[in-house]
């Protein structure tokens, strides 16, 4: 079942109102992040076997080298498009900012009702991509990677979970919801394969282990 969180203390009256609202949310359909469906486990295992194993190199990395949250359509940037895609009953204002909605984070099973509590995770982090070969890309290709809505690379998740993940790969970080791990590693391998990125040996061992049960 989804978990609901409040981030500030409420007065007694406000708390009562919040409980009523939470009950309505609890009985409503659970919002679900709409990550593009990753390749199958068998395909992911095939892709993983073809990835180059190499030592990572972060020399020269700067997040600004990956232009992100570019305009996608009208006033909407990439973050706003993903918030709309991954949420339920999302309302946006004239500037495309989400003013209401619900977002379910598959990494930790939490549901949020404020867009400010949600981050858009680069499933393969920008720093990890740099370490794995993106340092030699053009700025245009790095921009495409950082704003990719076609591959399973961008997903709305709980903000502090995304921050705890940081730039870690599956050897050191995985979603706490174990039932989502197969989806996560299939997506990870698909993105790395599509962009021709390498894996380090610990990362490959972890991916191999998780994919064995997918």
PDB file of C-alpha atoms in Angstrom:
ATOM      1  CA  UNK A   1       0.000   0.000   0.000  1.00  0.00           C
ATOM      2  CA  UNK A   2       1.199   3.579  -0.642  1.00  0.00           C
ATOM      3  CA  UNK A   3       2.709   5.566   2.170  1.00  0.00           C
ATOM      4  CA  UNK A   4       1.711   9.195   2.633  1.00  0.00           C
ATOM      5  CA  UNK A   5       3.928  11.856   4.096  1.00  0.00           C
ATOM      6  CA  UNK A   6       3.464  15.345   5.539  1.00  0.00           C
ATOM      7  CA  UNK A   7       6.441  17.681   5.752  1.00  0.00           C
ATOM      8  CA  UNK A   8       5.171  20.292   8.228  1.00  0.00           C
ATOM      9  CA  UNK A   9       3.306  20.354  11.563  1.00  0.00           C
ATOM     10  CA  UNK A  10      -0.412  21.034  11.426  1.00  0.00           C
ATOM     11  CA  UNK A  11      -2.836  22.643  13.848  1.00  0.00           C
ATOM     12  CA  UNK A  12      -5.573  20.389  15.263  1.00  0.00           C
ATOM     13  CA  UNK A  13      -8.159  21.667  12.766  1.00  0.00           C
ATOM     14  CA  UNK A  14      -5.741  21.489   9.904  1.00  0.00           C
ATOM     15  CA  UNK A  15      -4.675  18.017  10.973  1.00  0.00           C
ATOM     16  CA  UNK A  16      -8.313  16.860  10.926  1.00  0.00           C
ATOM     17  CA  UNK A  17      -8.766  18.272   7.427  1.00  0.00           C
ATOM     18  CA  UNK A  18      -5.542  16.641   6.351  1.00  0.00           C
ATOM     19  CA  UNK A  19      -6.755  13.282   7.661  1.00  0.00           C
ATOM     20  CA  UNK A  20      -9.921  13.576   5.586  1.00  0.00           C
ATOM     21  CA  UNK A  21      -7.897  14.470   2.511  1.00  0.00           C
ATOM     22  CA  UNK A  22      -5.483  11.612   3.160  1.00  0.00           C
ATOM     23  CA  UNK A  23      -8.402   9.195   3.450  1.00  0.00           C
ATOM     24  CA  UNK A  24      -9.695  10.343   0.085  1.00  0.00           C
ATOM     25  CA  UNK A  25      -6.267   9.823  -1.422  1.00  0.00           C
ATOM     26  CA  UNK A  26      -5.949   6.418   0.200  1.00  0.00           C
ATOM     27  CA  UNK A  27      -9.187   5.249  -1.399  1.00  0.00           C
ATOM     28  CA  UNK A  28      -8.286   6.686  -4.801  1.00  0.00           C
ATOM     29  CA  UNK A  29      -6.310   4.761  -7.436  1.00  0.00           C
ATOM     30  CA  UNK A  30      -2.581   4.758  -6.724  1.00  0.00           C
ATOM     31  CA  UNK A  31      -0.555   7.042  -8.974  1.00  0.00           C
ATOM     32  CA  UNK A  32       2.175   5.226 -10.848  1.00  0.00           C
ATOM     33  CA  UNK A  33       5.311   6.566 -12.514  1.00  0.00           C
ATOM     34  CA  UNK A  34       5.112   5.958 -16.243  1.00  0.00           C
ATOM     35  CA  UNK A  35       8.715   5.111 -17.042  1.00  0.00           C
ATOM     36  CA  UNK A  36       8.923   3.915 -20.672  1.00  0.00           C
ATOM     37  CA  UNK A  37       8.837   0.108 -20.478  1.00  0.00           C
ATOM     38  CA  UNK A  38      12.396  -1.259 -20.425  1.00  0.00           C
ATOM     39  CA  UNK A  39      13.566  -4.174 -22.554  1.00  0.00           C
ATOM     40  CA  UNK A  40      12.933  -7.705 -21.289  1.00  0.00           C
ATOM     41  CA  UNK A  41      15.245  -9.463 -18.873  1.00  0.00           C
ATOM     42  CA  UNK A  42      16.574 -11.677 -21.664  1.00  0.00           C
ATOM     43  CA  UNK A  43      17.321  -8.680 -23.874  1.00  0.00           C
ATOM     44  CA  UNK A  44      18.932  -6.829 -20.976  1.00  0.00           C
ATOM     45  CA  UNK A  45      21.195  -9.824 -20.298  1.00  0.00           C
ATOM     46  CA  UNK A  46      22.173  -9.864 -23.973  1.00  0.00           C
ATOM     47  CA  UNK A  47      22.883  -6.125 -23.927  1.00  0.00           C
ATOM     48  CA  UNK A  48      24.910  -6.390 -20.729  1.00  0.00           C
ATOM     49  CA  UNK A  49      27.134  -9.066 -22.281  1.00  0.00           C
ATOM     50  CA  UNK A  50      27.978  -6.603 -25.048  1.00  0.00           C
ATOM     51  CA  UNK A  51      28.873  -3.624 -22.854  1.00  0.00           C
ATOM     52  CA  UNK A  52      32.533  -2.718 -22.537  1.00  0.00           C
ATOM     53  CA  UNK A  53      33.977  -3.206 -19.053  1.00  0.00           C
ATOM     54  CA  UNK A  54      36.241  -0.285 -18.179  1.00  0.00           C
ATOM     55  CA  UNK A  55      37.540   1.713 -15.228  1.00  0.00           C
ATOM     56  CA  UNK A  56      35.535   4.872 -14.625  1.00  0.00           C
ATOM     57  CA  UNK A  57      37.076   8.313 -15.097  1.00  0.00           C
ATOM     58  CA  UNK A  58      35.468  11.478 -13.704  1.00  0.00           C
ATOM     59  CA  UNK A  59      38.189  13.905 -14.763  1.00  0.00           C
ATOM     60  CA  UNK A  60      36.624  17.161 -15.983  1.00  0.00           C
ATOM     61  CA  UNK A  61      33.036  16.374 -14.961  1.00  0.00           C
ATOM     62  CA  UNK A  62      30.633  19.251 -14.448  1.00  0.00           C
ATOM     63  CA  UNK A  63      26.856  18.836 -14.315  1.00  0.00           C
ATOM     64  CA  UNK A  64      26.455  21.944 -16.478  1.00  0.00           C
ATOM     65  CA  UNK A  65      28.074  20.031 -19.339  1.00  0.00           C
ATOM     66  CA  UNK A  66      24.737  18.164 -19.603  1.00  0.00           C
ATOM     67  CA  UNK A  67      22.161  20.854 -20.480  1.00  0.00           C
ATOM     68  CA  UNK A  68      19.023  19.573 -18.793  1.00  0.00           C
ATOM     69  CA  UNK A  69      15.388  20.521 -18.379  1.00  0.00           C
ATOM     70  CA  UNK A  70      15.297  22.029 -21.834  1.00  0.00           C
ATOM     71  CA  UNK A  71      12.047  23.269 -23.368  1.00  0.00           C
ATOM     72  CA  UNK A  72      10.080  20.382 -24.850  1.00  0.00           C
ATOM     73  CA  UNK A  73       6.877  22.034 -26.030  1.00  0.00           C
ATOM     74  CA  UNK A  74       5.397  25.490 -25.505  1.00  0.00           C
ATOM     75  CA  UNK A  75       6.259  26.592 -21.968  1.00  0.00           C
ATOM     76  CA  UNK A  76       6.962  23.044 -20.749  1.00  0.00           C
ATOM     77  CA  UNK A  77      10.462  21.861 -19.969  1.00  0.00           C
ATOM     78  CA  UNK A  78      11.589  18.266 -19.513  1.00  0.00           C
ATOM     79  CA  UNK A  79      10.946  18.182 -15.749  1.00  0.00           C
ATOM     80  CA  UNK A  80       7.400  19.446 -16.216  1.00  0.00           C
ATOM     81  CA  UNK A  81       6.698  16.926 -18.980  1.00  0.00           C
ATOM     82  CA  UNK A  82       7.819  14.044 -16.739  1.00  0.00           C
ATOM     83  CA  UNK A  83       5.828  15.358 -13.771  1.00  0.00           C
ATOM     84  CA  UNK A  84       2.725  15.372 -15.966  1.00  0.00           C
ATOM     85  CA  UNK A  85       3.504  11.937 -17.450  1.00  0.00           C
ATOM     86  CA  UNK A  86       4.279  10.222 -14.158  1.00  0.00           C
ATOM     87  CA  UNK A  87       1.550  11.788 -12.030  1.00  0.00           C
ATOM     88  CA  UNK A  88      -2.190  11.341 -11.651  1.00  0.00           C
ATOM     89  CA  UNK A  89      -4.681  14.217 -11.991  1.00  0.00           C
ATOM     90  CA  UNK A  90      -1.825  16.677 -12.539  1.00  0.00           C
ATOM     91  CA  UNK A  91      -2.942  20.287 -13.004  1.00  0.00           C
ATOM     92  CA  UNK A  92      -0.488  22.736 -14.566  1.00  0.00           C
ATOM     93  CA  UNK A  93      -0.637  26.529 -14.674  1.00  0.00           C
ATOM     94  CA  UNK A  94      -0.054  28.716 -17.723  1.00  0.00           C
ATOM     95  CA  UNK A  95       3.718  28.411 -17.211  1.00  0.00           C
ATOM     96  CA  UNK A  96       3.401  24.582 -17.177  1.00  0.00           C
ATOM     97  CA  UNK A  97       4.269  24.306 -13.466  1.00  0.00           C
ATOM     98  CA  UNK A  98       2.387  21.516 -11.676  1.00  0.00           C
ATOM     99  CA  UNK A  99       0.045  23.100  -9.134  1.00  0.00           C
ATOM    100  CA  UNK A 100      -1.598  19.878  -7.944  1.00  0.00           C
ATOM    101  CA  UNK A 101      -1.610  16.141  -8.533  1.00  0.00           C
ATOM    102  CA  UNK A 102      -0.298  12.901  -7.024  1.00  0.00           C
ATOM    103  CA  UNK A 103       2.988  11.161  -7.627  1.00  0.00           C
ATOM    104  CA  UNK A 104       3.874   7.602  -6.630  1.00  0.00           C
ATOM    105  CA  UNK A 105       7.585   6.926  -6.230  1.00  0.00           C
ATOM    106  CA  UNK A 106       8.343   3.293  -7.186  1.00  0.00           C
ATOM    107  CA  UNK A 107      11.797   3.465  -5.573  1.00  0.00           C
ATOM    108  CA  UNK A 108      10.398   3.703  -2.036  1.00  0.00           C
ATOM    109  CA  UNK A 109       6.627   3.235  -2.376  1.00  0.00           C
ATOM    110  CA  UNK A 110       5.738   6.752  -1.183  1.00  0.00           C
ATOM    111  CA  UNK A 111       2.983   8.915  -2.647  1.00  0.00           C
ATOM    112  CA  UNK A 112       3.214  12.717  -2.726  1.00  0.00           C
ATOM    113  CA  UNK A 113       0.703  15.459  -3.438  1.00  0.00           C
ATOM    114  CA  UNK A 114       3.172  18.332  -3.953  1.00  0.00           C
ATOM    115  CA  UNK A 115       5.471  18.533  -6.955  1.00  0.00           C
ATOM    116  CA  UNK A 116       8.118  20.104  -4.716  1.00  0.00           C
ATOM    117  CA  UNK A 117       8.480  16.743  -2.924  1.00  0.00           C
ATOM    118  CA  UNK A 118       9.371  15.005  -6.195  1.00  0.00           C
ATOM    119  CA  UNK A 119      12.632  14.947  -8.154  1.00  0.00           C
ATOM    120  CA  UNK A 120      13.089  13.773 -11.718  1.00  0.00           C
ATOM    121  CA  UNK A 121      15.771  11.108 -11.472  1.00  0.00           C
ATOM    122  CA  UNK A 122      18.234  10.472 -14.258  1.00  0.00           C
ATOM    123  CA  UNK A 123      18.113   6.700 -13.838  1.00  0.00           C
ATOM    124  CA  UNK A 124      21.688   6.496 -15.148  1.00  0.00           C
ATOM    125  CA  UNK A 125      23.068   9.579 -13.371  1.00  0.00           C
ATOM    126  CA  UNK A 126      24.802  12.299 -15.353  1.00  0.00           C
ATOM    127  CA  UNK A 127      28.071  11.824 -13.443  1.00  0.00           C
ATOM    128  CA  UNK A 128      27.890   8.060 -14.011  1.00  0.00           C
ATOM    129  CA  UNK A 129      27.401   8.665 -17.727  1.00  0.00           C
ATOM    130  CA  UNK A 130      30.443  10.945 -17.753  1.00  0.00           C
ATOM    131  CA  UNK A 131      32.483   8.293 -15.949  1.00  0.00           C
ATOM    132  CA  UNK A 132      31.370   5.724 -18.519  1.00  0.00           C
ATOM    133  CA  UNK A 133      32.160   7.558 -21.725  1.00  0.00           C
ATOM    134  CA  UNK A 134      30.010  10.692 -22.000  1.00  0.00           C
ATOM    135  CA  UNK A 135      33.056  12.848 -21.375  1.00  0.00           C
ATOM    136  CA  UNK A 136      33.965  12.372 -25.032  1.00  0.00           C
ATOM    137  CA  UNK A 137      30.502  13.269 -26.338  1.00  0.00           C
ATOM    138  CA  UNK A 138      29.408  16.507 -27.942  1.00  0.00           C
ATOM    139  CA  UNK A 139      27.314  18.883 -25.854  1.00  0.00           C
ATOM    140  CA  UNK A 140      24.368  18.099 -28.125  1.00  0.00           C
ATOM    141  CA  UNK A 141      24.561  14.394 -27.320  1.00  0.00           C
ATOM    142  CA  UNK A 142      24.878  15.066 -23.598  1.00  0.00           C
ATOM    143  CA  UNK A 143      21.785  17.270 -23.840  1.00  0.00           C
ATOM    144  CA  UNK A 144      19.870  14.477 -25.562  1.00  0.00           C
ATOM    145  CA  UNK A 145      20.903  12.062 -22.815  1.00  0.00           C
ATOM    146  CA  UNK A 146      19.898  14.447 -20.016  1.00  0.00           C
ATOM    147  CA  UNK A 147      16.435  15.037 -21.515  1.00  0.00           C
ATOM    148  CA  UNK A 148      15.643  11.616 -23.006  1.00  0.00           C
ATOM    149  CA  UNK A 149      11.910  10.983 -22.837  1.00  0.00           C
ATOM    150  CA  UNK A 150      12.045   7.959 -25.146  1.00  0.00           C
ATOM    151  CA  UNK A 151      14.361   5.601 -23.275  1.00  0.00           C
ATOM    152  CA  UNK A 152      13.611   4.578 -19.631  1.00  0.00           C
ATOM    153  CA  UNK A 153      15.968   7.243 -18.305  1.00  0.00           C
ATOM    154  CA  UNK A 154      13.777   9.824 -16.527  1.00  0.00           C
ATOM    155  CA  UNK A 155      11.358   9.081 -13.685  1.00  0.00           C
ATOM    156  CA  UNK A 156       9.600  11.059 -10.941  1.00  0.00           C
ATOM    157  CA  UNK A 157      10.622   9.852  -7.470  1.00  0.00           C
ATOM    158  CA  UNK A 158      10.785  11.038  -3.855  1.00  0.00           C
ATOM    159  CA  UNK A 159      13.254  13.919  -3.718  1.00  0.00           C
ATOM    160  CA  UNK A 160      15.371  12.773  -0.764  1.00  0.00           C
ATOM    161  CA  UNK A 161      15.557   9.234  -2.167  1.00  0.00           C
ATOM    162  CA  UNK A 162      16.933  10.629  -5.406  1.00  0.00           C
ATOM    163  CA  UNK A 163      19.405  12.731  -3.455  1.00  0.00           C
ATOM    164  CA  UNK A 164      20.518   9.694  -1.429  1.00  0.00           C
ATOM    165  CA  UNK A 165      21.068   7.778  -4.659  1.00  0.00           C
ATOM    166  CA  UNK A 166      23.244  10.575  -6.026  1.00  0.00           C
ATOM    167  CA  UNK A 167      25.597   9.288  -8.704  1.00  0.00           C
ATOM    168  CA  UNK A 168      25.710   5.674  -7.491  1.00  0.00           C
ATOM    169  CA  UNK A 169      25.381   2.664  -9.776  1.00  0.00           C
ATOM    170  CA  UNK A 170      23.631  -0.639  -8.909  1.00  0.00           C
ATOM    171  CA  UNK A 171      26.735  -1.988  -7.172  1.00  0.00           C
ATOM    172  CA  UNK A 172      26.156   0.463  -4.306  1.00  0.00           C
ATOM    173  CA  UNK A 173      22.541   1.623  -4.575  1.00  0.00           C
ATOM    174  CA  UNK A 174      19.218   0.026  -5.499  1.00  0.00           C
ATOM    175  CA  UNK A 175      15.566   0.993  -4.903  1.00  0.00           C
ATOM    176  CA  UNK A 176      14.372  -0.103  -1.452  1.00  0.00           C
ATOM    177  CA  UNK A 177      11.246  -1.596  -3.056  1.00  0.00           C
ATOM    178  CA  UNK A 178      12.686  -4.960  -4.080  1.00  0.00           C
ATOM    179  CA  UNK A 179       9.880  -5.686  -6.558  1.00  0.00           C
ATOM    180  CA  UNK A 180      11.028  -2.703  -8.632  1.00  0.00           C
ATOM    181  CA  UNK A 181      14.666  -3.767  -8.910  1.00  0.00           C
ATOM    182  CA  UNK A 182      14.182  -5.900 -12.003  1.00  0.00           C
ATOM    183  CA  UNK A 183      12.615  -2.948 -13.830  1.00  0.00           C
ATOM    184  CA  UNK A 184      15.414  -0.693 -12.599  1.00  0.00           C
ATOM    185  CA  UNK A 185      18.304  -2.841 -13.828  1.00  0.00           C
ATOM    186  CA  UNK A 186      16.628  -3.612 -17.152  1.00  0.00           C
ATOM    187  CA  UNK A 187      16.236   0.132 -17.695  1.00  0.00           C
ATOM    188  CA  UNK A 188      19.819   0.804 -16.569  1.00  0.00           C
ATOM    189  CA  UNK A 189      21.289  -1.672 -19.048  1.00  0.00           C
ATOM    190  CA  UNK A 190      19.049  -0.480 -21.880  1.00  0.00           C
ATOM    191  CA  UNK A 191      20.142   3.123 -21.428  1.00  0.00           C
ATOM    192  CA  UNK A 192      23.825   2.224 -21.191  1.00  0.00           C
ATOM    193  CA  UNK A 193      23.564  -0.007 -24.265  1.00  0.00           C
ATOM    194  CA  UNK A 194      21.722   2.595 -26.344  1.00  0.00           C
ATOM    195  CA  UNK A 195      24.266   5.294 -25.556  1.00  0.00           C
ATOM    196  CA  UNK A 196      27.318   3.034 -25.859  1.00  0.00           C
ATOM    197  CA  UNK A 197      28.398   3.575 -22.253  1.00  0.00           C
ATOM    198  CA  UNK A 198      30.731   1.219 -20.423  1.00  0.00           C
ATOM    199  CA  UNK A 199      30.304  -0.525 -17.063  1.00  0.00           C
ATOM    200  CA  UNK A 200      32.892  -1.116 -14.383  1.00  0.00           C
ATOM    201  CA  UNK A 201      33.460  -4.627 -13.071  1.00  0.00           C
ATOM    202  CA  UNK A 202      31.561  -4.170  -9.774  1.00  0.00           C
ATOM    203  CA  UNK A 203      28.638  -2.639 -11.641  1.00  0.00           C
ATOM    204  CA  UNK A 204      28.554  -5.505 -14.149  1.00  0.00           C
ATOM    205  CA  UNK A 205      28.651  -8.108 -11.362  1.00  0.00           C
ATOM    206  CA  UNK A 206      25.735  -6.425  -9.597  1.00  0.00           C
ATOM    207  CA  UNK A 207      23.706  -6.120 -12.792  1.00  0.00           C
ATOM    208  CA  UNK A 208      24.392  -9.755 -13.663  1.00  0.00           C
ATOM    209  CA  UNK A 209      23.140 -10.850 -10.254  1.00  0.00           C
ATOM    210  CA  UNK A 210      19.940  -8.811 -10.372  1.00  0.00           C
ATOM    211  CA  UNK A 211      19.168  -9.734 -13.987  1.00  0.00           C
ATOM    212  CA  UNK A 212      19.512 -13.454 -13.215  1.00  0.00           C
ATOM    213  CA  UNK A 213      16.104 -13.341 -11.541  1.00  0.00           C
ATOM    214  CA  UNK A 214      14.408 -11.096 -14.113  1.00  0.00           C
TER     215      UNK A 214
END
